[in-house]
Amino acid sequence: MRDLTLLMTAGGVLIFVIVAALFTIAIRSRQGAIGHRGGMRLVLWAGAIVPTVVLAALLIGTLPAMRPMKADDRALVVDVSGEQFWWRVGYRAADGGAFAAANEVRIPVGRTVDFRLSAGDVIHSFWIPGLAGKVDMIPGRTNRLVARATRAGRYRGQCAEFCGLSHALMAFDVVAMEPAAFDRWLTEQRRPPPTPATLVAQRGARMFADNGCGGCHAVAGTPATGRIGPDFSHIAGRATLGAGIMPMSTANLVRFIRNAPAVKPGARMPRYTHLAPADALAIARYLETLK
Amino acid sequence: MSEDDTSGDDDRGLTERLRERRVTLWTLIVPPTVWAVHFLFCYLWVAVSCAKQGGFARFPIAFVAGTILALGIIVASGAIAFVQSRTPGDPPPHDESTGIDRTRFLATATLLLAGLSFVAVLFTAAPALMLTDCR
């Protein structure tokens, strides 16, 4: 990729300099310095043949780089579904047990990842500029995107098809991890989160159940099995909240719990402004134990 | 009479026969029409294959054959136009309203279109032959 950028830049500069030099010569020459025949020959070569040959060489030379990556047998399959306005993520059982996640996709470095992309409501588009191309997510269809991270790190993703009021607030992170760390993470994800240890977190767990949060959000190992909103089984392990729009912090959790529509216009989560701040804080403390 | 002379006669005969062919707007549009048909063939063959069988076109050789056929027709059309664009008779600059000048003009335009269509067919065929994937 870097080679291609260098080649294009150097080639562009070279052509620009040649054209500028020809301009200078043409302006400074006296009339009739070049005959009709010579002029026509110049037009034919510099105007048609050379550009055609250069473009053909670029096309043939770069087409192999445009070939979509093929998924091999070892490929990690990750299901991602676009929802208004978040990302439903599913890891399959093939690697030892299926589990759900949301708004953050973790992948191992060096291994091919086969994203199976769908949508739950309207058309979304799955786009990770630093890692792979952009593929539409269409309700009723499963599109595929094959990618491979060559370096560990955090790659920002974004919905790239206007999908409603909070379209611009629908981001996510792809975290590429070293294979050993990824395997540890997989093992942790397959376990239900620990039961809350502190009093305030235990109260938060009760508030979570009493306010019906489990009707939309799932927490593995508890009666909360809702699938309307993001899965919370390991929400505290994510770096961001609200589909990549703000850092994971207690204050932001409280804000989102009490008034999600203010943070994310058009989101399906209703207001919980009737919740006392202390109760919302307790729920936030509970969510922070879900690692 | 040597063999060379005979072939020379044949060449002249061929050139004469080519020059006698009528040049019309219909012969002018042969190369771009071949380009359009080739373009549609490449796109539809891939689109239908991907939609119907979920995989890339079953006979990629069809692209090679179609491309060679299209290039062949374009080269032939260009060669005829090249010969016709040199029809002798009227003095230059060949912009009078005579039959020969009309022939030279249409033939030159056909030759240029053949060059353009040749490159365009190659540029359409290259991705079809190198990116054998539905995505």
Short mmCIF file of C-alpha atoms in Angstrom, two decimals:
data_model
loop_
_atom_site.label_atom_id
_atom_site.label_comp_id
_atom_site.label_asym_id
_atom_site.label_seq_id
_atom_site.Cartn_x
_atom_site.Cartn_y
_atom_site.Cartn_z
CA MET A 1 0.00 0.00 0.00
CA ARG A 2 2.81 2.38 0.93
CA ASP A 3 4.71 1.41 -2.23
CA LEU A 4 1.64 2.20 -4.29
CA THR A 5 1.23 5.61 -2.64
CA LEU A 6 4.90 6.42 -3.27
CA LEU A 7 4.67 5.27 -6.87
CA MET A 8 1.53 7.32 -7.51
CA THR A 9 2.98 10.43 -5.85
CA ALA A 10 6.33 10.21 -7.65
CA GLY A 11 4.65 9.42 -10.98
CA GLY A 12 2.18 12.28 -10.56
CA VAL A 13 4.97 14.74 -9.75
CA LEU A 14 7.01 13.54 -12.74
CA ILE A 15 4.09 13.93 -15.15
CA PHE A 16 3.25 17.34 -13.69
CA VAL A 17 6.84 18.55 -14.18
CA ILE A 18 6.92 17.28 -17.77
CA VAL A 19 3.60 18.95 -18.61
CA ALA A 20 4.73 22.20 -16.97
CA ALA A 21 8.00 22.09 -18.94
CA LEU A 22 6.10 21.51 -22.19
CA PHE A 23 3.87 24.48 -21.37
CA THR A 24 6.90 26.69 -20.79
CA ILE A 25 8.50 25.59 -24.03
CA ALA A 26 5.26 26.07 -25.94
CA ILE A 27 4.75 29.59 -24.58
CA ARG A 28 8.33 30.70 -25.22
CA SER A 29 8.68 29.21 -28.70
CA ARG A 30 8.13 31.49 -31.64
CA GLN A 31 5.23 30.75 -33.96
CA GLY A 32 5.90 27.97 -36.45
CA ALA A 33 8.70 26.39 -34.42
CA ILE A 34 6.95 23.07 -34.83
CA GLY A 35 5.38 22.04 -38.14
CA HIS A 36 1.91 20.59 -38.68
CA ARG A 37 3.26 17.05 -38.96
CA GLY A 38 5.41 17.35 -35.84
CA GLY A 39 2.52 18.87 -33.91
CA MET A 40 0.15 16.08 -34.87
CA ARG A 41 2.78 13.52 -33.93
CA LEU A 42 3.22 15.19 -30.52
CA VAL A 43 -0.54 15.10 -29.94
CA LEU A 44 -0.69 11.43 -30.94
CA TRP A 45 2.17 10.34 -28.69
CA ALA A 46 1.92 12.65 -25.69
CA GLY A 47 -1.87 12.93 -25.84
CA ALA A 48 -2.97 9.39 -26.62
CA ILE A 49 -0.35 6.65 -26.74
CA VAL A 50 1.76 7.46 -23.67
CA PRO A 51 -1.25 8.10 -21.34
CA THR A 52 -2.91 4.89 -22.56
CA VAL A 53 0.21 2.84 -21.94
CA VAL A 54 0.75 4.43 -18.48
CA LEU A 55 -2.89 3.84 -17.45
CA ALA A 56 -2.82 0.27 -18.79
CA ALA A 57 0.36 -0.45 -16.83
CA LEU A 58 -1.18 1.00 -13.64
CA LEU A 59 -4.39 -1.00 -14.16
CA ILE A 60 -2.62 -4.31 -14.77
CA GLY A 61 -0.11 -3.63 -11.99
CA THR A 62 -2.66 -2.75 -9.30
CA LEU A 63 -5.52 -5.13 -10.12
CA PRO A 64 -3.99 -8.01 -8.10
CA ALA A 65 -4.05 -5.76 -5.01
CA MET A 66 -7.78 -5.21 -5.49
CA ARG A 67 -8.55 -8.92 -5.46
CA PRO A 68 -10.80 -9.60 -2.44
CA MET A 69 -9.15 -11.70 0.28
CA LYS A 70 -10.26 -15.30 0.44
CA ALA A 71 -11.38 -16.88 3.71
CA ASP A 72 -9.31 -19.96 4.54
CA ASP A 73 -10.29 -22.95 6.68
CA ARG A 74 -8.81 -21.40 9.82
CA ALA A 75 -10.77 -18.18 9.39
CA LEU A 76 -12.52 -16.82 12.46
CA VAL A 77 -16.18 -16.25 11.64
CA VAL A 78 -17.74 -13.21 13.32
CA ASP A 79 -21.39 -12.29 12.78
CA VAL A 80 -22.12 -8.58 12.89
CA SER A 81 -25.59 -7.16 12.53
CA GLY A 82 -26.30 -3.45 12.15
CA GLU A 83 -29.06 -2.16 14.44
CA GLN A 84 -30.35 1.37 15.03
CA PHE A 85 -27.79 2.55 16.31
CA TRP A 86 -25.37 -0.11 17.48
CA TRP A 87 -23.68 -3.31 16.37
CA ARG A 88 -24.75 -6.80 17.40
CA VAL A 89 -21.69 -9.05 17.42
CA GLY A 90 -21.73 -12.84 17.58
CA TYR A 91 -18.86 -15.31 17.87
CA ARG A 92 -19.64 -18.85 16.73
CA ALA A 93 -19.35 -22.16 18.56
CA ALA A 94 -16.66 -23.53 16.26
CA ASP A 95 -13.95 -22.10 18.49
CA GLY A 96 -15.38 -23.61 21.68
CA GLY A 97 -18.74 -21.99 22.35
CA ALA A 98 -20.87 -19.21 20.93
CA PHE A 99 -21.30 -15.92 22.74
CA ALA A 100 -22.66 -12.49 22.03
CA ALA A 101 -21.03 -9.08 22.27
CA ALA A 102 -21.73 -5.59 21.02
CA ASN A 103 -20.04 -2.51 19.62
CA GLU A 104 -16.55 -3.94 19.85
CA VAL A 105 -15.05 -6.69 17.73
CA ARG A 106 -11.90 -8.39 18.91
CA ILE A 107 -9.82 -10.29 16.39
CA PRO A 108 -6.46 -12.07 16.48
CA VAL A 109 -3.54 -10.61 14.55
CA GLY A 110 -2.47 -12.66 11.53
CA ARG A 111 -5.61 -14.77 11.28
CA THR A 112 -8.18 -14.26 8.53
CA VAL A 113 -11.51 -12.99 9.84
CA ASP A 114 -14.66 -13.76 7.89
CA PHE A 115 -17.26 -11.14 8.83
CA ARG A 116 -20.85 -12.19 8.09
CA LEU A 117 -22.78 -8.97 7.85
CA SER A 118 -26.54 -8.51 8.19
CA ALA A 119 -28.97 -5.88 9.46
CA GLY A 120 -31.88 -5.99 11.87
CA ASP A 121 -33.91 -2.98 10.77
CA VAL A 122 -32.66 -0.73 7.96
CA ILE A 123 -29.63 -0.73 5.69
CA HIS A 124 -26.35 -0.03 7.47
CA SER A 125 -22.80 -0.22 6.19
CA PHE A 126 -19.86 -1.85 7.91
CA TRP A 127 -16.70 0.16 7.43
CA ILE A 128 -13.29 -0.17 9.08
CA PRO A 129 -11.12 2.20 7.05
CA GLY A 130 -7.84 1.08 8.59
CA LEU A 131 -8.47 -2.61 8.09
CA ALA A 132 -10.76 -3.45 5.19
CA GLY A 133 -13.26 -2.12 2.73
CA LYS A 134 -16.83 -1.08 3.22
CA VAL A 135 -19.72 -3.49 2.84
CA ASP A 136 -23.44 -2.77 3.07
CA MET A 137 -25.51 -4.57 5.70
CA ILE A 138 -28.91 -5.31 4.20
CA PRO A 139 -31.90 -6.76 6.09
CA GLY A 140 -32.59 -10.31 4.92
CA ARG A 141 -29.16 -10.79 3.37
CA THR A 142 -25.79 -11.92 4.63
CA ASN A 143 -22.85 -10.15 3.04
CA ARG A 144 -19.26 -11.17 3.61
CA LEU A 145 -16.13 -9.20 4.27
CA VAL A 146 -12.81 -10.96 4.72
CA ALA A 147 -10.06 -9.08 6.52
CA ARG A 148 -6.77 -9.74 8.28
CA ALA A 149 -5.00 -7.48 10.73
CA THR A 150 -1.23 -7.49 10.37
CA ARG A 151 -0.60 -5.29 13.41
CA ALA A 152 -2.14 -5.25 16.86
CA GLY A 153 -4.12 -2.16 17.69
CA ARG A 154 -7.46 -0.45 17.77
CA TYR A 155 -9.17 0.20 14.44
CA ARG A 156 -12.08 2.59 14.39
CA GLY A 157 -15.19 1.49 12.50
CA GLN A 158 -18.19 3.53 11.49
CA CYS A 159 -21.63 3.03 9.96
CA ALA A 160 -21.28 4.32 6.42
CA GLU A 161 -24.88 4.26 5.21
CA PHE A 162 -27.33 6.81 6.57
CA CYS A 163 -29.59 4.79 8.88
CA GLY A 164 -31.50 7.34 10.95
CA LEU A 165 -31.15 10.13 13.48
CA SER A 166 -28.07 8.79 15.24
CA HIS A 167 -26.33 7.43 12.17
CA ALA A 168 -23.26 9.57 12.88
CA LEU A 169 -23.23 8.22 16.46
CA MET A 170 -22.95 4.62 15.32
CA ALA A 171 -19.30 3.70 15.57
CA PHE A 172 -17.37 0.73 16.89
CA ASP A 173 -13.86 -0.48 17.54
CA VAL A 174 -12.04 -3.43 16.11
CA VAL A 175 -9.35 -4.52 18.53
CA ALA A 176 -6.64 -6.63 16.94
CA MET A 177 -4.86 -8.67 19.63
CA GLU A 178 -1.87 -10.99 19.67
CA PRO A 179 -3.15 -14.58 19.26
CA ALA A 180 -2.34 -15.68 22.83
CA ALA A 181 -4.08 -12.65 24.36
CA PHE A 182 -7.02 -13.21 22.03
CA ASP A 183 -7.39 -16.83 23.14
CA ARG A 184 -7.38 -15.70 26.81
CA TRP A 185 -10.02 -13.11 25.96
CA LEU A 186 -12.15 -15.77 24.21
CA THR A 187 -12.02 -17.99 27.31
CA GLU A 188 -13.06 -15.09 29.55
CA GLN A 189 -15.92 -14.13 27.27
CA ARG A 190 -17.37 -17.63 27.37
CA ARG A 191 -17.65 -17.51 31.15
CA PRO A 192 -20.54 -15.61 32.73
CA PRO A 193 -19.45 -12.42 34.50
CA PRO A 194 -18.65 -12.63 38.24
CA THR A 195 -21.49 -11.97 40.67
CA PRO A 196 -21.23 -8.45 42.11
CA ALA A 197 -19.22 -8.31 45.34
CA THR A 198 -19.86 -4.81 46.70
CA LEU A 199 -23.12 -3.76 48.33
CA VAL A 200 -23.77 -0.93 45.89
CA ALA A 201 -23.21 -3.25 42.92
CA GLN A 202 -25.57 -5.83 44.43
CA ARG A 203 -28.18 -3.10 44.83
CA GLY A 204 -27.52 -2.12 41.22
CA ALA A 205 -28.16 -5.69 40.10
CA ARG A 206 -31.54 -5.60 41.86
CA MET A 207 -32.37 -2.22 40.32
CA PHE A 208 -31.35 -3.63 36.92
CA ALA A 209 -33.85 -6.46 37.36
CA ASP A 210 -36.62 -4.35 38.97
CA ASN A 211 -36.57 -1.73 36.20
CA GLY A 212 -36.89 -4.37 33.52
CA CYS A 213 -33.48 -3.70 31.95
CA GLY A 214 -33.23 -7.45 31.25
CA GLY A 215 -36.17 -7.21 28.88
CA CYS A 216 -33.86 -5.64 26.32
CA HIS A 217 -30.35 -6.41 27.54
CA ALA A 218 -28.81 -9.80 28.26
CA VAL A 219 -26.34 -10.63 31.01
CA ALA A 220 -25.04 -14.19 30.82
CA GLY A 221 -25.79 -16.29 33.88
CA THR A 222 -28.71 -14.10 35.03
CA PRO A 223 -32.44 -14.00 34.14
CA ALA A 224 -31.71 -11.04 31.85
CA THR A 225 -31.94 -12.46 28.34
CA GLY A 226 -33.31 -9.58 26.24
CA ARG A 227 -32.03 -9.29 22.71
CA ILE A 228 -33.47 -5.94 21.72
CA GLY A 229 -30.48 -3.93 22.93
CA PRO A 230 -26.76 -4.65 23.23
CA ASP A 231 -25.54 -7.65 25.24
CA PHE A 232 -24.09 -6.54 28.61
CA SER A 233 -22.39 -9.78 29.69
CA HIS A 234 -18.93 -8.18 29.42
CA ILE A 235 -19.79 -4.53 28.90
CA ALA A 236 -17.13 -3.34 31.35
CA GLY A 237 -14.45 -4.86 29.14
CA ARG A 238 -15.22 -2.43 26.33
CA ALA A 239 -13.37 0.84 25.99
CA THR A 240 -16.33 2.88 24.80
CA LEU A 241 -20.00 3.28 25.54
CA GLY A 242 -23.01 3.88 23.30
CA ALA A 243 -21.44 2.35 20.17
CA GLY A 244 -18.10 4.09 20.19
CA ILE A 245 -19.33 7.58 21.03
CA MET A 246 -17.93 8.14 24.54
CA PRO A 247 -15.38 6.63 26.90
CA MET A 248 -16.58 3.96 29.31
CA SER A 249 -16.90 5.78 32.65
CA THR A 250 -19.29 5.81 35.60
CA ALA A 251 -20.52 9.31 34.77
CA ASN A 252 -21.23 8.39 31.14
CA LEU A 253 -23.02 5.19 32.22
CA VAL A 254 -25.28 7.18 34.55
CA ARG A 255 -25.96 9.70 31.81
CA PHE A 256 -26.88 7.00 29.30
CA ILE A 257 -29.05 5.06 31.77
CA ARG A 258 -31.08 8.12 32.80
CA ASN A 259 -31.55 9.75 29.42
CA ALA A 260 -30.45 7.67 26.46
CA PRO A 261 -32.46 9.68 23.88
CA ALA A 262 -30.55 12.82 24.87
CA VAL A 263 -27.24 11.09 24.21
CA LYS A 264 -28.44 9.15 21.20
CA PRO A 265 -31.40 10.74 19.41
CA GLY A 266 -33.75 8.17 17.90
CA ALA A 267 -32.46 5.27 20.01
CA ARG A 268 -35.09 2.74 21.09
CA MET A 269 -34.08 2.94 24.76
CA PRO A 270 -36.62 5.09 26.67
CA ARG A 271 -35.83 7.80 29.21
CA TYR A 272 -35.32 6.70 32.81
CA THR A 273 -35.27 10.23 34.22
CA HIS A 274 -37.58 9.06 37.03
CA LEU A 275 -34.69 6.98 38.37
CA ALA A 276 -33.03 8.65 41.32
CA PRO A 277 -29.42 9.53 40.49
CA ALA A 278 -28.31 7.23 43.29
CA ASP A 279 -30.20 4.31 41.72
CA ALA A 280 -28.76 5.03 38.28
CA LEU A 281 -25.33 5.18 39.91
CA ALA A 282 -25.93 1.78 41.54
CA ILE A 283 -26.85 0.27 38.15
CA ALA A 284 -23.73 1.85 36.66
CA ARG A 285 -21.63 0.30 39.46
CA TYR A 286 -23.24 -3.08 38.71
CA LEU A 287 -22.50 -2.76 34.99
CA GLU A 288 -18.89 -1.97 35.82
CA THR A 289 -18.52 -5.39 37.45
CA LEU A 290 -19.52 -7.17 34.21
CA LYS A 291 -16.09 -8.02 32.87
CA MET B 1 6.03 -14.08 -63.15
CA SER B 2 7.56 -14.54 -59.68
CA GLU B 3 5.63 -15.35 -56.56
CA ASP B 4 6.34 -11.92 -55.09
CA ASP B 5 4.60 -10.24 -57.97
CA THR B 6 1.59 -12.49 -57.56
CA SER B 7 1.24 -11.73 -53.87
CA GLY B 8 1.72 -8.05 -54.70
CA ASP B 9 -1.16 -8.30 -57.12
CA ASP B 10 -3.24 -10.00 -54.47
CA ASP B 11 -2.40 -7.27 -51.95
CA ARG B 12 -3.39 -4.62 -54.40
CA GLY B 13 -6.50 -6.56 -55.18
CA LEU B 14 -7.39 -6.76 -51.49
CA THR B 15 -6.68 -3.08 -50.98
CA GLU B 16 -8.83 -2.22 -53.96
CA ARG B 17 -11.61 -4.45 -52.77
CA LEU B 18 -11.49 -2.88 -49.30
CA ARG B 19 -11.58 0.61 -50.79
CA GLU B 20 -14.63 -0.32 -52.80
CA ARG B 21 -16.58 -1.20 -49.67
CA ARG B 22 -19.02 1.50 -48.77
CA VAL B 23 -18.20 3.65 -45.76
CA THR B 24 -21.25 4.85 -43.91
CA LEU B 25 -22.21 5.96 -40.43
CA TRP B 26 -23.16 2.31 -39.87
CA THR B 27 -19.62 1.07 -40.46
CA LEU B 28 -18.40 3.98 -38.31
CA ILE B 29 -20.22 2.69 -35.25
CA VAL B 30 -19.05 -0.92 -35.56
CA PRO B 31 -16.07 -0.59 -33.14
CA PRO B 32 -17.97 1.27 -30.36
CA THR B 33 -20.88 -1.16 -30.75
CA VAL B 34 -18.54 -4.11 -30.29
CA TRP B 35 -17.15 -2.34 -27.21
CA ALA B 36 -20.68 -1.87 -25.82
CA VAL B 37 -21.65 -5.50 -26.48
CA HIS B 38 -18.41 -6.74 -24.88
CA PHE B 39 -18.97 -4.47 -21.88
CA LEU B 40 -22.54 -5.74 -21.40
CA PHE B 41 -21.44 -9.33 -21.89
CA CYS B 42 -18.76 -9.04 -19.17
CA TYR B 43 -21.07 -7.33 -16.68
CA LEU B 44 -24.16 -9.46 -17.30
CA TRP B 45 -22.27 -12.75 -17.39
CA VAL B 46 -20.75 -12.01 -13.97
CA ALA B 47 -23.99 -10.56 -12.53
CA VAL B 48 -26.14 -13.47 -13.67
CA SER B 49 -23.59 -16.05 -12.50
CA CYS B 50 -23.20 -14.42 -9.10
CA ALA B 51 -26.96 -14.05 -8.61
CA LYS B 52 -27.97 -17.49 -9.90
CA GLN B 53 -25.21 -19.77 -8.65
CA GLY B 54 -23.63 -17.62 -5.95
CA GLY B 55 -20.16 -17.99 -7.38
CA PHE B 56 -18.04 -16.42 -10.07
CA ALA B 57 -18.87 -17.23 -13.69
CA ARG B 58 -18.44 -20.93 -14.34
CA PHE B 59 -16.60 -20.49 -17.64
CA PRO B 60 -13.98 -17.76 -17.22
CA ILE B 61 -12.70 -18.89 -20.62
CA ALA B 62 -15.81 -17.19 -22.04
CA PHE B 63 -14.26 -13.83 -21.11
CA VAL B 64 -11.08 -14.72 -22.99
CA ALA B 65 -13.00 -15.91 -26.04
CA GLY B 66 -15.36 -12.92 -25.97
CA THR B 67 -12.47 -10.50 -25.60
CA ILE B 68 -10.47 -12.07 -28.45
CA LEU B 69 -13.57 -12.03 -30.67
CA ALA B 70 -14.30 -8.38 -29.84
CA LEU B 71 -10.66 -7.34 -30.38
CA GLY B 72 -10.63 -9.27 -33.67
CA ILE B 73 -13.68 -7.43 -35.02
CA ILE B 74 -12.30 -4.08 -33.87
CA VAL B 75 -8.88 -4.72 -35.44
CA ALA B 76 -10.50 -5.81 -38.72
CA SER B 77 -12.73 -2.75 -38.75
CA GLY B 78 -9.73 -0.54 -37.96
CA ALA B 79 -7.62 -2.14 -40.70
CA ILE B 80 -10.35 -1.62 -43.32
CA ALA B 81 -10.75 1.97 -42.13
CA PHE B 82 -6.97 2.50 -42.35
CA VAL B 83 -6.91 1.40 -45.98
CA GLN B 84 -9.98 3.44 -46.84
CA SER B 85 -8.61 6.55 -45.13
CA ARG B 86 -5.80 6.52 -47.72
CA THR B 87 -8.04 6.38 -50.78
CA PRO B 88 -6.14 8.30 -53.46
CA GLY B 89 -7.68 10.67 -55.96
CA ASP B 90 -8.56 14.09 -54.71
CA PRO B 91 -5.77 16.52 -53.76
CA PRO B 92 -5.31 17.50 -50.10
CA PRO B 93 -6.54 18.90 -47.74
CA HIS B 94 -9.44 16.44 -48.20
CA ASP B 95 -12.19 18.64 -46.89
CA GLU B 96 -14.22 19.07 -50.07
CA SER B 97 -17.71 17.64 -50.46
CA THR B 98 -16.59 14.88 -52.80
CA GLY B 99 -17.13 11.16 -52.48
CA ILE B 100 -13.46 10.42 -51.86
CA ASP B 101 -13.05 13.09 -49.20
CA ARG B 102 -16.21 11.86 -47.48
CA THR B 103 -14.81 8.33 -47.50
CA ARG B 104 -11.47 9.51 -46.09
CA PHE B 105 -13.17 11.48 -43.33
CA LEU B 106 -15.49 8.67 -42.23
CA ALA B 107 -12.68 6.12 -42.45
CA THR B 108 -10.35 8.24 -40.31
CA ALA B 109 -13.09 8.68 -37.69
CA THR B 110 -13.72 4.91 -37.74
CA LEU B 111 -9.98 4.27 -37.30
CA LEU B 112 -9.81 6.55 -34.26
CA LEU B 113 -12.92 4.95 -32.75
CA ALA B 114 -11.40 1.52 -33.36
CA GLY B 115 -8.30 2.57 -31.39
CA LEU B 116 -10.42 3.85 -28.52
CA SER B 117 -12.64 0.76 -28.51
CA PHE B 118 -9.61 -1.54 -28.56
CA VAL B 119 -8.21 0.02 -25.39
CA ALA B 120 -11.66 0.15 -23.76
CA VAL B 121 -12.28 -3.55 -24.38
CA LEU B 122 -8.88 -4.38 -22.88
CA PHE B 123 -9.62 -2.23 -19.80
CA THR B 124 -13.02 -3.92 -19.33
CA ALA B 125 -11.59 -7.39 -19.76
CA ALA B 126 -8.66 -6.92 -17.36
CA PRO B 127 -10.75 -6.73 -14.13
CA ALA B 128 -13.09 -9.50 -15.32
CA LEU B 129 -10.12 -11.80 -15.89
CA MET B 130 -8.12 -10.81 -12.80
CA LEU B 131 -10.76 -10.23 -10.09
CA THR B 132 -12.53 -13.57 -10.26
CA ASP B 133 -14.81 -12.87 -7.30
CA CYS B 134 -18.43 -11.82 -6.81
CA ARG B 135 -17.70 -9.31 -4.04
#
